[in-house]
XYZ file of N, CA and C in Angstrom:
801
model
N -28.820 -19.995 -68.786
C -29.127 -21.184 -69.590
C -29.451 -22.362 -68.697
N -30.246 -23.313 -69.202
C -30.747 -24.401 -68.340
C -29.766 -25.522 -68.185
N -30.040 -26.341 -67.178
C -29.306 -27.589 -66.934
C -27.810 -27.386 -66.812
N -27.383 -26.543 -65.851
C -25.961 -26.318 -65.660
C -25.335 -27.600 -65.141
N -24.180 -27.957 -65.731
C -23.521 -29.189 -65.345
C -22.016 -28.945 -65.276
N -21.288 -29.888 -64.722
C -19.854 -29.784 -64.589
C -19.201 -30.023 -65.929
N -18.119 -29.325 -66.180
C -17.426 -29.418 -67.469
C -16.841 -30.790 -67.717
N -16.686 -31.569 -66.639
C -16.097 -32.909 -66.777
C -16.942 -33.839 -67.611
N -18.238 -33.534 -67.766
C -19.118 -34.402 -68.563
C -18.658 -34.439 -70.011
N -17.900 -33.426 -70.441
C -17.456 -33.391 -71.838
C -16.671 -34.629 -72.221
N -16.052 -35.269 -71.233
C -15.208 -36.426 -71.526
C -15.992 -37.592 -72.082
N -17.286 -37.619 -71.838
C -18.073 -38.773 -72.268
C -18.743 -38.553 -73.600
N -18.576 -37.362 -74.223
C -19.189 -37.117 -75.523
C -18.402 -37.854 -76.605
N -19.040 -38.708 -77.350
C -18.364 -39.554 -78.360
C -18.677 -39.042 -79.728
N -17.657 -38.914 -80.583
C -17.882 -38.514 -81.959
C -18.498 -39.676 -82.724
N -19.598 -39.391 -83.436
C -20.314 -40.445 -84.171
C -19.758 -40.572 -85.574
N -19.398 -41.766 -85.972
C -18.851 -41.997 -87.313
C -19.589 -43.061 -88.080
N -20.662 -43.597 -87.537
C -21.450 -44.631 -88.194
C -22.812 -44.102 -88.509
N -23.628 -44.936 -89.183
C -24.981 -44.467 -89.587
C -25.851 -44.292 -88.374
N -26.961 -43.558 -88.575
C -27.812 -43.140 -87.474
C -28.756 -44.291 -87.074
N -28.247 -45.229 -86.316
C -29.071 -46.351 -85.913
C -29.115 -46.461 -84.379
N -28.547 -45.465 -83.683
C -28.530 -45.535 -82.229
C -29.881 -45.257 -81.652
N -30.112 -45.846 -80.486
C -31.361 -45.599 -79.772
C -31.291 -44.229 -79.100
N -32.422 -43.535 -79.077
C -32.460 -42.219 -78.456
C -32.074 -42.308 -76.984
N -32.346 -43.441 -76.346
C -31.997 -43.606 -74.935
C -30.472 -43.609 -74.716
N -29.709 -43.900 -75.778
C -28.261 -43.947 -75.668
C -27.620 -42.577 -75.851
N -28.406 -41.599 -76.261
C -27.870 -40.292 -76.615
C -27.617 -39.453 -75.363
N -26.423 -38.911 -75.274
C -26.073 -37.988 -74.179
C -26.469 -36.602 -74.640
N -27.456 -36.010 -74.003
C -27.937 -34.710 -74.407
C -27.650 -33.675 -73.314
N -26.878 -32.662 -73.697
C -26.440 -31.643 -72.747
C -26.928 -30.302 -73.216
N -27.684 -29.627 -72.396
C -28.183 -28.304 -72.768
C -27.111 -27.256 -72.530
N -27.263 -26.080 -73.087
C -26.253 -25.031 -72.949
C -25.977 -24.716 -71.476
N -24.742 -24.459 -71.172
C -24.370 -24.051 -69.813
C -23.153 -23.175 -69.890
N -22.898 -22.462 -68.826
C -21.709 -21.625 -68.764
C -21.049 -21.793 -67.404
N -19.729 -21.606 -67.379
C -18.992 -21.631 -66.130
C -17.939 -20.569 -66.245
N -18.081 -19.531 -65.420
C -17.203 -18.400 -65.503
C -17.279 -17.834 -66.930
N -16.139 -17.704 -67.644
C -16.140 -17.099 -68.959
C -16.213 -18.139 -70.069
N -16.138 -19.428 -69.698
C -16.204 -20.478 -70.705
C -17.649 -20.900 -70.933
N -18.064 -20.871 -72.156
C -19.463 -21.175 -72.500
C -19.490 -22.327 -73.500
N -20.365 -23.285 -73.233
C -20.573 -24.385 -74.164
C -22.018 -24.431 -74.561
N -22.304 -24.516 -75.857
C -23.659 -24.623 -76.331
C -23.841 -25.922 -77.065
N -25.023 -26.496 -76.961
C -25.319 -27.711 -77.669
C -26.019 -27.398 -78.990
N -25.489 -27.948 -80.057
C -26.010 -27.702 -81.382
C -26.687 -28.944 -81.904
N -27.727 -28.756 -82.696
C -28.349 -29.859 -83.433
C -27.976 -29.645 -84.886
N -27.250 -30.601 -85.455
C -26.655 -30.424 -86.758
C -27.231 -31.363 -87.806
N -27.502 -30.855 -89.024
C -28.107 -31.638 -90.090
C -27.072 -32.503 -90.826
N -26.838 -33.708 -90.356
C -25.803 -34.543 -90.944
C -26.421 -35.352 -92.082
N -26.267 -34.852 -93.323
C -26.897 -35.491 -94.472
C -26.212 -36.811 -94.821
N -24.915 -36.954 -94.511
C -24.233 -38.203 -94.833
C -24.728 -39.353 -93.957
N -25.339 -38.990 -92.812
C -25.858 -39.984 -91.876
C -27.398 -39.967 -91.888
N -27.996 -39.078 -92.688
C -29.451 -39.004 -92.851
C -30.181 -38.731 -91.581
N -29.606 -37.928 -90.712
C -30.259 -37.621 -89.412
C -29.691 -36.349 -88.821
N -30.187 -35.996 -87.652
C -29.653 -34.869 -86.890
C -28.773 -35.444 -85.761
N -27.629 -34.842 -85.585
C -26.749 -35.225 -84.485
C -26.579 -34.024 -83.544
N -26.109 -34.293 -82.343
C -25.836 -33.197 -81.385
C -24.345 -33.055 -81.217
N -23.951 -31.838 -80.924
C -22.533 -31.553 -80.752
C -22.378 -30.355 -79.828
N -21.439 -30.445 -78.917
C -21.118 -29.309 -78.069
C -20.121 -28.399 -78.756
N -20.342 -27.103 -78.641
C -19.394 -26.147 -79.190
C -19.024 -25.148 -78.103
N -17.731 -24.957 -77.923
C -17.238 -24.023 -76.915
C -16.994 -22.652 -77.486
N -17.453 -21.637 -76.787
C -17.226 -20.269 -77.202
C -16.761 -19.482 -75.972
N -16.114 -18.345 -76.217
C -15.553 -17.567 -75.113
C -16.648 -16.926 -74.284
N -17.699 -16.449 -74.953
C -18.749 -15.741 -74.218
C -19.981 -15.671 -75.096
N -21.109 -15.512 -74.460
C -22.380 -15.301 -75.171
C -23.076 -14.086 -74.581
N -23.699 -13.312 -75.446
C -24.545 -12.207 -75.013
C -25.868 -12.802 -74.545
N -26.174 -12.709 -73.284
C -27.361 -13.370 -72.750
C -28.634 -12.890 -73.477
N -28.680 -11.633 -73.874
C -29.879 -11.115 -74.530
C -30.015 -11.690 -75.955
N -28.911 -12.144 -76.531
C -28.922 -12.613 -77.915
C -28.376 -14.023 -78.035
N -28.467 -14.813 -76.963
C -27.848 -16.109 -76.990
C -28.431 -17.085 -78.022
N -29.735 -17.011 -78.263
C -30.330 -17.879 -79.273
C -29.803 -17.495 -80.644
N -29.785 -16.202 -80.937
C -29.289 -15.706 -82.211
C -27.839 -16.126 -82.401
N -27.019 -15.979 -81.393
C -25.608 -16.335 -81.519
C -25.396 -17.830 -81.630
N -26.233 -18.615 -80.931
C -26.110 -20.067 -81.026
C -26.478 -20.537 -82.430
N -27.512 -19.928 -83.035
C -27.876 -20.319 -84.390
C -26.756 -19.928 -85.381
N -26.092 -18.841 -85.114
C -24.956 -18.424 -85.965
C -23.818 -19.421 -85.863
N -23.544 -19.885 -84.652
C -22.510 -20.919 -84.452
C -22.876 -22.191 -85.186
N -24.157 -22.567 -85.087
C -24.639 -23.763 -85.768
C -24.470 -23.636 -87.285
N -24.845 -22.510 -87.836
C -24.695 -22.306 -89.294
C -23.223 -22.431 -89.719
N -22.348 -21.790 -88.993
C -20.941 -21.833 -89.334
C -20.396 -23.268 -89.249
N -20.851 -24.010 -88.280
C -20.401 -25.396 -88.123
C -20.806 -26.240 -89.325
N -22.002 -26.002 -89.884
C -22.460 -26.819 -91.012
C -21.622 -26.563 -92.271
N -20.922 -25.444 -92.309
C -20.130 -25.125 -93.499
C -18.704 -25.640 -93.382
N -18.382 -26.282 -92.261
C -17.007 -26.733 -92.053
C -16.784 -28.176 -92.528
N -17.881 -28.892 -92.850
C -17.749 -30.275 -93.273
C -18.762 -30.603 -94.333
N -18.344 -31.364 -95.337
C -19.248 -31.815 -96.372
C -20.261 -32.823 -95.890
N -20.157 -33.310 -94.676
C -21.113 -34.243 -94.125
C -22.419 -33.590 -93.752
N -22.398 -32.264 -93.557
C -23.585 -31.548 -93.143
C -24.317 -30.914 -94.326
N -25.629 -30.653 -94.108
C -26.338 -29.828 -95.052
C -25.878 -28.401 -94.778
N -25.194 -27.797 -95.723
C -24.594 -26.482 -95.491
C -25.699 -25.407 -95.434
N -25.551 -24.544 -94.432
C -26.483 -23.428 -94.284
C -25.901 -22.156 -94.903
N -25.010 -22.340 -95.857
C -24.354 -21.196 -96.503
C -25.352 -20.229 -97.104
N -26.439 -20.767 -97.691
C -27.399 -19.934 -98.407
C -28.538 -19.395 -97.521
N -28.552 -19.831 -96.270
C -29.610 -19.390 -95.341
C -29.155 -18.149 -94.614
N -29.933 -17.091 -94.677
C -29.610 -15.846 -93.985
C -30.698 -15.565 -92.953
N -30.334 -15.546 -91.676
C -31.262 -15.210 -90.616
C -31.219 -13.704 -90.400
N -32.327 -13.040 -90.632
C -32.407 -11.585 -90.588
C -32.664 -11.062 -89.187
N -33.506 -11.819 -88.446
C -33.928 -11.318 -87.134
C -34.438 -12.468 -86.276
N -34.161 -12.383 -84.989
C -34.714 -13.335 -84.025
C -35.248 -12.529 -82.855
N -36.397 -12.975 -82.336
C -36.972 -12.331 -81.181
C -37.740 -13.374 -80.368
N -37.938 -13.104 -79.100
C -38.621 -14.042 -78.205
C -39.847 -13.326 -77.615
N -40.975 -13.968 -77.766
C -42.210 -13.508 -77.124
C -42.814 -14.689 -76.382
N -42.846 -14.563 -75.075
C -43.382 -15.629 -74.226
C -42.587 -16.910 -74.454
N -43.209 -17.977 -74.942
C -42.550 -19.264 -75.102
C -42.176 -19.554 -76.562
N -42.148 -18.483 -77.393
C -41.942 -18.689 -78.826
C -40.781 -17.836 -79.335
N -39.911 -18.455 -80.127
C -38.846 -17.752 -80.831
C -39.356 -17.431 -82.236
N -39.280 -16.176 -82.630
C -39.648 -15.752 -83.971
C -38.390 -15.549 -84.791
N -38.320 -16.231 -85.937
C -37.093 -16.161 -86.786
C -37.501 -15.758 -88.187
N -36.964 -14.609 -88.632
C -37.169 -14.172 -90.025
C -35.933 -14.509 -90.818
N -36.100 -15.076 -92.013
C -34.961 -15.575 -92.781
C -35.256 -15.452 -94.278
N -34.220 -15.696 -95.067
C -34.412 -15.885 -96.504
C -33.286 -16.763 -97.023
N -33.489 -17.328 -98.219
C -32.441 -18.126 -98.874
C -31.856 -17.340 -100.033
N -30.534 -17.341 -100.122
C -29.874 -16.754 -101.283
C -30.170 -17.584 -102.516
N -29.964 -16.991 -103.696
C -30.077 -17.749 -104.939
C -29.012 -18.825 -104.951
N -29.328 -19.935 -105.552
C -28.399 -21.058 -105.609
C -28.744 -22.141 -104.611
N -29.711 -21.863 -103.738
C -30.128 -22.881 -102.796
C -30.928 -23.997 -103.468
N -30.468 -25.226 -103.317
C -31.172 -26.378 -103.864
C -31.175 -27.476 -102.786
N -32.328 -27.645 -102.139
C -32.434 -28.639 -101.082
C -33.404 -29.728 -101.522
N -33.032 -30.986 -101.301
C -34.008 -32.031 -101.525
C -34.853 -32.164 -100.246
N -35.810 -33.043 -100.269
C -36.753 -33.146 -99.146
C -36.044 -33.474 -97.830
N -35.149 -34.414 -97.830
C -34.441 -34.801 -96.607
C -33.583 -33.650 -96.106
N -32.837 -33.012 -96.996
C -31.959 -31.932 -96.579
C -32.751 -30.771 -95.975
N -33.888 -30.439 -96.573
C -34.725 -29.381 -96.030
C -35.229 -29.738 -94.649
N -35.648 -30.982 -94.482
C -36.156 -31.411 -93.165
C -35.070 -31.354 -92.099
N -33.888 -31.838 -92.422
C -32.788 -31.852 -91.448
C -32.364 -30.435 -91.078
N -32.298 -29.546 -92.089
C -31.951 -28.161 -91.801
C -33.014 -27.481 -90.948
N -34.276 -27.672 -91.315
C -35.364 -27.049 -90.587
C -35.335 -27.440 -89.118
N -35.219 -28.725 -88.842
C -35.314 -29.177 -87.443
C -33.998 -29.001 -86.675
N -32.883 -28.792 -87.381
C -31.664 -28.380 -86.668
C -31.880 -26.971 -86.096
N -32.522 -26.135 -86.867
C -32.850 -24.780 -86.382
C -33.856 -24.827 -85.221
N -34.935 -25.582 -85.421
C -36.005 -25.656 -84.423
C -35.465 -26.234 -83.130
N -34.777 -27.348 -83.196
C -34.272 -28.009 -81.988
C -33.231 -27.158 -81.266
N -32.378 -26.518 -82.028
C -31.339 -25.656 -81.413
C -31.969 -24.460 -80.753
N -32.933 -23.830 -81.423
C -33.548 -22.620 -80.879
C -34.413 -22.892 -79.636
N -34.956 -24.103 -79.549
C -35.815 -24.440 -78.386
C -35.037 -25.129 -77.283
N -33.720 -25.078 -77.377
C -32.867 -25.733 -76.369
C -32.625 -24.812 -75.198
N -33.449 -23.825 -75.029
C -33.313 -22.854 -73.936
C -34.569 -22.883 -73.052
N -34.373 -22.547 -71.834
C -35.432 -22.624 -70.836
C -36.653 -21.806 -71.240
N -37.822 -22.424 -71.092
C -39.138 -21.778 -71.344
C -39.393 -21.478 -72.808
N -38.587 -22.023 -73.711
C -38.829 -21.855 -75.162
C -39.388 -23.189 -75.710
N -40.604 -23.150 -76.204
C -41.281 -24.353 -76.666
C -41.574 -24.344 -78.193
N -41.649 -23.145 -78.787
C -42.084 -23.061 -80.193
C -41.119 -22.188 -80.995
N -41.082 -22.468 -82.296
C -40.361 -21.630 -83.240
C -41.306 -21.243 -84.355
N -41.480 -19.939 -84.572
C -42.285 -19.443 -85.660
C -41.373 -18.850 -86.708
N -41.364 -19.480 -87.893
C -40.496 -19.057 -88.979
C -41.235 -18.150 -89.935
N -40.569 -17.129 -90.436
C -41.132 -16.233 -91.422
C -40.156 -16.089 -92.589
N -40.629 -16.490 -93.777
C -39.806 -16.366 -94.975
C -39.949 -14.945 -95.497
N -38.887 -14.217 -95.575
C -38.993 -12.770 -95.907
C -39.439 -12.530 -97.331
N -39.377 -13.557 -98.195
C -39.861 -13.337 -99.590
C -41.353 -13.548 -99.703
N -42.017 -13.795 -98.586
C -43.466 -13.919 -98.583
C -43.980 -15.341 -98.798
N -43.087 -16.293 -98.997
C -43.491 -17.675 -99.211
C -43.969 -18.309 -97.913
N -44.938 -19.223 -98.021
C -45.403 -19.978 -96.851
C -44.613 -21.253 -96.608
N -43.455 -21.360 -97.306
C -42.657 -22.596 -97.184
C -41.261 -22.252 -96.687
N -40.715 -23.213 -95.956
C -39.334 -23.029 -95.477
C -38.409 -22.958 -96.675
N -38.437 -23.977 -97.522
C -37.765 -23.900 -98.796
C -38.710 -24.330 -99.900
N -39.190 -25.594 -99.803
C -40.094 -26.101 -100.826
C -41.144 -27.065 -100.291
N -40.764 -27.879 -99.309
C -41.597 -28.999 -98.899
C -42.364 -28.790 -97.578
N -41.898 -27.894 -96.717
C -42.496 -27.750 -95.398
C -43.248 -26.408 -95.260
N -44.529 -26.488 -94.945
C -45.359 -25.326 -94.748
C -45.032 -24.740 -93.370
N -44.795 -23.436 -93.324
C -44.328 -22.794 -92.086
C -45.362 -21.830 -91.470
N -46.628 -21.974 -91.908
C -47.635 -21.065 -91.406
C -47.894 -21.226 -89.917
N -47.705 -22.433 -89.395
C -47.903 -22.696 -87.967
C -46.549 -22.858 -87.284
N -46.459 -22.516 -85.998
C -45.210 -22.689 -85.247
C -44.785 -24.162 -85.191
N -43.471 -24.391 -85.056
C -42.922 -25.718 -84.966
C -42.481 -26.003 -83.520
N -42.542 -27.258 -83.162
C -42.010 -27.737 -81.889
C -40.880 -28.697 -82.201
N -39.925 -28.856 -81.274
C -38.775 -29.743 -81.541
C -39.209 -31.198 -81.647
N -38.411 -31.995 -82.338
C -38.702 -33.416 -82.470
C -37.475 -34.226 -82.213
N -37.665 -35.431 -81.639
C -36.601 -36.386 -81.475
C -36.621 -37.456 -82.546
N -37.590 -37.369 -83.454
C -37.765 -38.381 -84.483
C -36.551 -38.469 -85.402
N -35.855 -37.378 -85.557
C -34.674 -37.337 -86.449
C -33.357 -37.448 -85.710
N -33.408 -37.497 -84.383
C -32.187 -37.468 -83.580
C -31.509 -38.851 -83.592
N -30.413 -38.942 -84.323
C -29.667 -40.208 -84.459
C -30.527 -41.318 -85.040
N -31.523 -40.954 -85.856
C -32.397 -41.934 -86.486
C -32.511 -41.597 -87.954
N -32.468 -42.604 -88.786
C -32.493 -42.418 -90.252
C -33.753 -41.699 -90.674
N -33.628 -40.781 -91.605
C -34.760 -40.067 -92.177
C -35.652 -41.038 -92.972
N -36.942 -40.919 -92.739
C -37.965 -41.739 -93.463
C -38.826 -40.768 -94.234
N -38.925 -40.955 -95.545
C -39.690 -40.049 -96.374
C -41.175 -40.349 -96.319
N -42.003 -39.433 -95.805
C -43.470 -39.675 -95.749
C -44.098 -39.854 -97.117
N -43.625 -39.133 -98.111
C -44.255 -39.216 -99.435
C -44.108 -40.608 -100.031
N -43.097 -41.347 -99.646
C -42.919 -42.715 -100.178
C -44.049 -43.626 -99.694
N -44.571 -43.377 -98.501
C -45.721 -44.143 -98.016
C -46.933 -43.829 -98.838
N -47.126 -42.566 -99.179
C -48.263 -42.187 -100.034
C -48.150 -42.819 -101.416
N -46.972 -42.803 -101.996
C -46.757 -43.393 -103.315
C -47.023 -44.891 -103.293
N -46.567 -45.566 -102.271
C -46.821 -46.995 -102.141
C -48.314 -47.281 -102.099
N -49.044 -46.443 -101.362
C -50.497 -46.622 -101.293
C -51.162 -46.407 -102.643
N -50.728 -45.342 -103.345
C -51.331 -45.059 -104.653
C -51.035 -46.173 -105.645
N -49.873 -46.807 -105.535
C -49.586 -47.957 -106.384
C -50.549 -49.087 -106.118
N -50.953 -49.258 -104.860
C -51.899 -50.296 -104.502
C -53.305 -49.994 -105.050
N -53.607 -48.707 -105.160
C -54.900 -48.282 -105.731
C -54.991 -48.696 -107.200
N -53.885 -48.487 -107.916
C -53.860 -48.787 -109.353
C -54.083 -50.298 -109.612
N -53.470 -51.117 -108.778
C -53.622 -52.582 -108.998
C -54.815 -53.139 -108.224
N -55.581 -52.213 -107.613
C -56.799 -52.579 -106.868
C -56.518 -53.627 -105.785
N -55.511 -53.324 -105.020
C -55.099 -54.220 -103.949
C -54.932 -53.427 -102.667
N -55.968 -52.671 -102.305
C -55.929 -51.823 -101.110
C -56.092 -52.653 -99.847
N -55.210 -52.569 -98.874
C -55.374 -53.310 -97.617
C -56.668 -52.971 -96.923
N -57.186 -53.880 -96.159
C -58.464 -53.700 -95.503
C -58.260 -53.025 -94.153
N -58.285 -51.666 -94.190
C -58.221 -50.914 -92.954
C -59.156 -49.726 -93.119
N -59.420 -49.046 -92.017
C -60.372 -47.926 -92.060
C -59.894 -46.840 -93.018
N -58.590 -46.534 -92.935
C -58.064 -45.466 -93.781
C -58.134 -45.822 -95.241
N -57.697 -47.049 -95.537
C -57.700 -47.496 -96.921
C -59.108 -47.656 -97.459
N -60.047 -48.064 -96.599
C -61.414 -48.194 -97.018
C -62.003 -46.859 -97.460
N -61.627 -45.798 -96.730
C -62.115 -44.475 -97.103
C -61.468 -44.072 -98.428
N -60.228 -44.440 -98.614
C -59.556 -44.141 -99.883
C -60.229 -44.806 -101.057
N -60.789 -45.998 -100.781
C -61.516 -46.720 -101.810
C -62.623 -45.850 -102.396
N -63.338 -45.160 -101.525
C -64.426 -44.268 -101.956
C -63.867 -43.028 -102.701
N -62.785 -42.475 -102.134
C -62.229 -41.272 -102.741
C -61.734 -41.548 -104.148
N -60.997 -42.614 -104.357
C -60.387 -42.876 -105.642
C -61.331 -43.567 -106.616
N -62.137 -44.505 -106.138
C -62.968 -45.259 -107.053
C -64.266 -44.582 -107.415
N -64.685 -43.592 -106.635
C -65.892 -42.842 -106.998
C -65.624 -41.651 -107.897
N -64.407 -41.520 -108.389
C -64.092 -40.450 -109.317
C -64.699 -40.728 -110.687
N -65.166 -41.969 -110.906
C -65.666 -42.333 -112.220
C -64.555 -42.725 -113.153
N -63.331 -42.787 -112.608
C -62.165 -43.125 -113.382
C -61.771 -44.588 -113.130
N -61.368 -45.264 -114.173
C -60.670 -46.533 -114.020
C -59.193 -46.159 -114.010
N -58.690 -45.878 -112.824
C -57.357 -45.271 -112.668
C -56.259 -46.244 -113.098
N -55.458 -45.816 -114.057
C -54.360 -46.643 -114.518
C -52.997 -46.030 -114.208
N -52.970 -44.739 -113.912
C -51.701 -44.114 -113.545
C -51.992 -42.846 -112.727
N -50.951 -42.352 -112.087
C -51.085 -41.108 -111.298
C -49.749 -40.362 -111.327
N -49.824 -39.092 -110.999
C -48.634 -38.291 -110.816
C -48.883 -37.302 -109.703
N -48.034 -37.328 -108.703
C -48.133 -36.334 -107.611
C -47.456 -35.059 -108.113
N -48.256 -34.063 -108.434
C -47.737 -32.844 -109.003
C -47.176 -31.885 -107.956
N -47.670 -32.016 -106.700
C -47.216 -31.163 -105.628
C -47.553 -31.805 -104.290
N -46.674 -31.634 -103.313
C -46.972 -32.097 -101.966
C -46.253 -31.220 -100.950
N -46.815 -31.193 -99.735
C -46.182 -30.425 -98.670
C -46.438 -31.108 -97.338
N -45.550 -30.854 -96.377
C -45.680 -31.394 -95.038
C -45.983 -30.278 -94.052
N -46.752 -30.611 -93.004
C -46.998 -29.608 -91.988
C -45.946 -29.655 -90.875
N -45.282 -30.808 -90.746
C -44.213 -30.981 -89.753
C -43.573 -32.353 -89.995
N -42.617 -32.728 -89.163
C -42.051 -34.056 -89.241
C -41.981 -34.599 -87.815
N -42.541 -35.778 -87.608
C -42.522 -36.353 -86.257
C -43.317 -37.609 -86.243
N -43.887 -37.912 -85.073
C -44.676 -39.125 -84.915
C -45.880 -39.108 -85.835
N -46.438 -37.895 -86.045
C -47.546 -37.727 -86.997
C -47.143 -36.685 -88.027
N -47.529 -36.926 -89.277
C -47.246 -36.002 -90.363
C -48.464 -35.922 -91.273
N -48.857 -34.686 -91.605
C -49.905 -34.511 -92.584
C -49.246 -34.176 -93.934
N -49.605 -34.936 -94.955
C -49.079 -34.721 -96.297
C -50.248 -34.232 -97.179
N -50.166 -32.975 -97.603
C -51.159 -32.422 -98.529
C -50.653 -32.603 -99.939
N -51.472 -33.213 -100.787
C -51.009 -33.524 -102.136
C -51.995 -33.007 -103.202
N -51.444 -32.751 -104.374
C -52.252 -32.594 -105.588
C -51.848 -33.745 -106.501
N -52.833 -34.566 -106.873
C -52.546 -35.787 -107.629
C -53.309 -35.739 -108.935
N -52.601 -35.951 -110.043
C -53.204 -36.053 -111.361
C -53.435 -37.528 -111.684
N -54.714 -37.893 -111.877
C -55.082 -39.257 -112.159
C -55.425 -39.417 -113.632
N -55.064 -40.574 -114.206
C -55.374 -40.854 -115.602
C -56.130 -42.164 -115.698
N -57.140 -42.196 -116.583
C -57.880 -43.444 -116.768
C -57.435 -44.148 -118.045
N -58.023 -45.272 -118.334
C -57.617 -46.102 -119.453
C -57.874 -45.457 -120.817
N -58.745 -44.434 -120.835
C -59.037 -43.715 -122.080
C -58.152 -42.496 -122.289
N -57.260 -42.262 -121.353
C -56.362 -41.113 -121.474
C -56.912 -39.823 -120.900
N -58.043 -39.909 -120.179
C -58.622 -38.738 -119.531
C -57.904 -38.455 -118.192
N -57.906 -37.167 -117.818
C -57.218 -36.786 -116.598
C -58.173 -36.079 -115.637
N -57.891 -36.194 -114.358
C -58.546 -35.429 -113.338
C -57.554 -35.127 -112.210
N -57.733 -33.978 -111.557
C -56.846 -33.612 -110.462
C -57.607 -33.685 -109.132
N -56.977 -34.268 -108.145
C -57.542 -34.416 -106.810
C -56.619 -33.813 -105.762
N -57.176 -33.010 -104.844
C -56.425 -32.525 -103.689
C -56.759 -33.395 -102.492
N -55.796 -34.145 -102.026
C -56.024 -35.115 -100.958
C -54.950 -34.988 -99.875
N -55.378 -35.012 -98.603
C -54.439 -34.963 -97.497
C -54.374 -36.315 -96.797
N -53.164 -36.734 -96.464
C -52.932 -37.992 -95.795
C -52.335 -37.724 -94.419
N -52.980 -38.261 -93.386
C -52.412 -38.206 -92.041
C -51.651 -39.504 -91.826
N -50.341 -39.376 -91.603
C -49.495 -40.543 -91.400
C -49.063 -40.657 -89.939
N -48.888 -41.887 -89.508
C -48.432 -42.153 -88.155
C -47.179 -43.029 -88.234
N -46.154 -42.661 -87.479
C -44.908 -43.419 -87.456
C -45.072 -44.582 -86.469
N -44.865 -45.806 -87.014
C -45.031 -46.990 -86.173
C -43.994 -48.037 -86.603
N -43.210 -48.509 -85.646
C -42.188 -49.541 -85.896
C -41.245 -49.139 -87.009
N -40.859 -47.875 -87.040
C -39.897 -47.398 -88.002
C -40.450 -47.161 -89.389
N -41.791 -47.169 -89.545
C -42.396 -46.907 -90.842
C -43.591 -45.981 -90.672
N -43.840 -45.170 -91.703
C -45.034 -44.365 -91.728
C -46.180 -45.182 -92.292
N -47.332 -45.082 -91.608
C -48.530 -45.753 -92.083
C -49.665 -44.751 -92.184
N -50.583 -44.990 -93.110
C -51.695 -44.073 -93.302
C -52.718 -44.278 -92.194
N -52.998 -43.193 -91.484
C -53.969 -43.245 -90.393
C -55.312 -42.686 -90.830
N -55.302 -41.696 -91.707
C -56.528 -41.066 -92.154
C -56.294 -40.392 -93.474
N -57.330 -40.326 -94.334
C -57.274 -39.665 -95.616
C -58.459 -38.701 -95.701
N -58.164 -37.486 -96.161
C -59.176 -36.447 -96.241
C -59.142 -35.801 -97.611
N -60.316 -35.677 -98.257
C -60.392 -34.994 -99.541
C -60.207 -33.499 -99.349
């Protein structure tokens, strides 16, 4: 395992009890290491009460080097079930893990009874991705839902491999869809800000032939969560005469100064 360090560093790990407002530069990040028979692994945990991912060291007696990623994920899952502060991974079953080159392949399924909201799904997903890529030469995680779905649970498309992110590490979760909703509200009142992205939206929405008075986002999905996020939406638009039309529109968002902003819109 990478970044071997002295066990004395454990003394400086502080238990976090406040909201996730710490700077990433203040975070002490320790990768897995072993010394003789004592093994410590770093976990990325989905702390829903703090709306972010936190890190935590967990000590175990030994790890099977050939299956250390699989065993570390198992430790992480068990840890999430020990406290109501975490998004519990009780319903997540990891069937198989394998490593090919720089990618970890994880096959999984959810038991019946799983109900995750958008934030919980995101925190769980990236706890897995960040923990699995915490090993040397591992850069990507390719998830496979054994029931054939292209989604992790409901909101995140898993067709492409994921890379780890620090966007959620000790930082409050920001919902990308709220930025899209705010923009759509500005469309209705015809008060679109003057920017390249919004100008393009002016053509997309106003050339529908509709005098748009209301909308409903019937479905949306994310490709990832990080500095950039693509939000694919299906939007039902209604005009003043009660007519409806459906539009499939993708929004590329960029995280800037703690907020998501629309960078590009594509029909």
